[in-house]
Amino acid sequence: MSEHERDYAEKRDFIRMRIDADVSLIHAGQEIAGTCVDLSSSGMQVQAPRQFTVGDLLTVRIDSEHAALKGLEADTEVVWTKAAGEEQQLGLKILKMR
């Protein structure tokens, strides 16, 4: 199996949920508002208003809209980037849930 086929197969091992939720990205002490496009058990795709690079470590926080439910907070690593006009799409690998 080629590396490309393996990467695709691994991506399909995790169910992705499309969520379009507001997120806070915390990097080097700075908090940046973004949008989480989709989420799986191993990572997420985020739209950000500024540029990051592969290897950057970000803390991601998604607040819950329901008082009874806890939001999500995770330590992540940028594993891919794609320019989207003035913004950037990020592929984030979840390293640790908080």
mmCIF file of C-alpha atoms in Angstrom:
data_model
loop_
_atom_site.group_PDB
_atom_site.id
_atom_site.type_symbol
_atom_site.label_atom_id
_atom_site.label_comp_id
_atom_site.label_asym_id
_atom_site.label_seq_id
_atom_site.Cartn_x
_atom_site.Cartn_y
_atom_site.Cartn_z
ATOM 1 C CA MET A 1 0.000 0.000 0.000
ATOM 2 C CA SER A 2 1.412 3.395 -0.961
ATOM 3 C CA GLU A 3 1.881 6.129 1.637
ATOM 4 C CA HIS A 4 -0.936 8.161 0.037
ATOM 5 C CA GLU A 5 -3.326 5.180 0.173
ATOM 6 C CA ARG A 6 -2.327 4.480 3.783
ATOM 7 C CA ASP A 7 -2.842 8.130 4.797
ATOM 8 C CA TYR A 8 -6.304 8.103 3.198
ATOM 9 C CA ALA A 9 -7.188 4.794 4.867
ATOM 10 C CA GLU A 10 -6.067 6.111 8.255
ATOM 11 C CA LYS A 11 -8.184 9.230 7.809
ATOM 12 C CA ARG A 12 -11.229 7.057 7.134
ATOM 13 C CA ASP A 13 -10.629 5.088 10.354
ATOM 14 C CA PHE A 14 -12.030 8.048 12.284
ATOM 15 C CA ILE A 15 -15.566 9.353 11.850
ATOM 16 C CA ARG A 16 -15.597 13.100 11.221
ATOM 17 C CA MET A 17 -18.423 15.298 12.483
ATOM 18 C CA ARG A 18 -19.071 18.565 10.696
ATOM 19 C CA ILE A 19 -19.709 21.104 13.453
ATOM 20 C CA ASP A 20 -18.936 24.688 12.295
ATOM 21 C CA ALA A 21 -18.410 25.859 15.894
ATOM 22 C CA ASP A 22 -16.617 28.925 17.237
ATOM 23 C CA VAL A 23 -13.253 28.040 18.780
ATOM 24 C CA SER A 24 -10.511 29.794 20.697
ATOM 25 C CA LEU A 25 -6.982 29.000 19.532
ATOM 26 C CA ILE A 26 -4.303 29.721 22.134
ATOM 27 C CA HIS A 27 -0.748 30.042 20.815
ATOM 28 C CA ALA A 28 2.226 31.614 22.616
ATOM 29 C CA GLY A 29 -0.088 33.286 25.136
ATOM 30 C CA GLN A 30 -2.289 34.855 22.454
ATOM 31 C CA GLU A 31 -5.951 33.881 22.023
ATOM 32 C CA ILE A 32 -7.297 33.865 18.464
ATOM 33 C CA ALA A 33 -10.939 33.310 17.459
ATOM 34 C CA GLY A 34 -11.520 30.726 14.734
ATOM 35 C CA THR A 35 -14.054 28.220 13.437
ATOM 36 C CA CYS A 36 -13.903 24.449 13.862
ATOM 37 C CA VAL A 37 -15.085 22.973 10.554
ATOM 38 C CA ASP A 38 -15.042 19.305 11.531
ATOM 39 C CA LEU A 39 -13.977 17.129 14.431
ATOM 40 C CA SER A 40 -12.954 13.489 14.908
ATOM 41 C CA SER A 41 -11.537 11.519 17.809
ATOM 42 C CA SER A 42 -7.992 12.182 16.593
ATOM 43 C CA GLY A 43 -8.114 15.717 15.216
ATOM 44 C CA MET A 44 -9.985 18.630 13.726
ATOM 45 C CA GLN A 45 -10.037 21.047 10.823
ATOM 46 C CA VAL A 46 -10.052 24.715 11.813
ATOM 47 C CA GLN A 47 -10.367 27.989 9.884
ATOM 48 C CA ALA A 48 -8.103 30.677 11.393
ATOM 49 C CA PRO A 49 -7.732 34.415 10.664
ATOM 50 C CA ARG A 50 -3.932 34.273 10.846
ATOM 51 C CA GLN A 51 -1.102 32.079 9.639
ATOM 52 C CA PHE A 52 0.347 29.135 11.548
ATOM 53 C CA THR A 53 3.040 26.671 10.504
ATOM 54 C CA VAL A 54 3.220 22.885 10.598
ATOM 55 C CA GLY A 55 4.507 21.849 14.020
ATOM 56 C CA ASP A 56 2.960 24.779 15.925
ATOM 57 C CA LEU A 57 1.359 23.701 19.211
ATOM 58 C CA LEU A 58 -2.079 25.176 19.938
ATOM 59 C CA THR A 59 -4.556 24.787 22.757
ATOM 60 C CA VAL A 60 -8.063 24.643 21.311
ATOM 61 C CA ARG A 61 -11.157 25.470 23.323
ATOM 62 C CA ILE A 62 -14.740 24.947 22.159
ATOM 63 C CA ASP A 63 -17.227 26.271 24.694
ATOM 64 C CA SER A 64 -20.504 24.401 25.160
ATOM 65 C CA GLU A 65 -23.759 26.198 24.427
ATOM 66 C CA HIS A 66 -25.445 24.072 27.103
ATOM 67 C CA ALA A 67 -24.789 24.738 30.780
ATOM 68 C CA ALA A 68 -25.058 21.029 31.635
ATOM 69 C CA LEU A 69 -22.398 20.013 29.092
ATOM 70 C CA LYS A 70 -18.701 20.659 29.460
ATOM 71 C CA GLY A 71 -16.901 22.205 26.502
ATOM 72 C CA LEU A 72 -13.857 20.738 24.797
ATOM 73 C CA GLU A 73 -10.281 21.785 25.515
ATOM 74 C CA ALA A 74 -7.345 20.038 23.868
ATOM 75 C CA ASP A 75 -3.643 20.410 23.206
ATOM 76 C CA THR A 76 -3.068 20.067 19.459
ATOM 77 C CA GLU A 77 -0.346 20.175 16.822
ATOM 78 C CA VAL A 78 -0.681 21.713 13.354
ATOM 79 C CA VAL A 79 -0.107 18.859 10.867
ATOM 80 C CA TRP A 80 -1.122 20.625 7.632
ATOM 81 C CA THR A 81 -2.070 24.109 6.438
ATOM 82 C CA LYS A 82 -3.857 25.502 3.390
ATOM 83 C CA ALA A 83 -4.248 29.168 2.443
ATOM 84 C CA ALA A 84 -7.870 30.338 2.188
ATOM 85 C CA GLY A 85 -7.728 33.972 1.076
ATOM 86 C CA GLU A 86 -6.721 36.085 4.068
ATOM 87 C CA GLU A 87 -7.381 33.111 6.342
ATOM 88 C CA GLN A 88 -5.867 29.661 6.694
ATOM 89 C CA GLN A 89 -7.302 26.164 7.052
ATOM 90 C CA LEU A 90 -5.490 24.028 9.611
ATOM 91 C CA GLY A 91 -5.377 20.305 10.195
ATOM 92 C CA LEU A 92 -4.872 19.782 13.921
ATOM 93 C CA LYS A 93 -3.880 16.503 15.567
ATOM 94 C CA ILE A 94 -5.213 16.121 19.119
ATOM 95 C CA LEU A 95 -2.304 15.353 21.436
ATOM 96 C CA LYS A 96 -4.122 15.504 24.785
ATOM 97 C CA MET A 97 -7.621 16.266 26.021
ATOM 98 C CA ARG A 98 -7.763 18.557 29.046
#
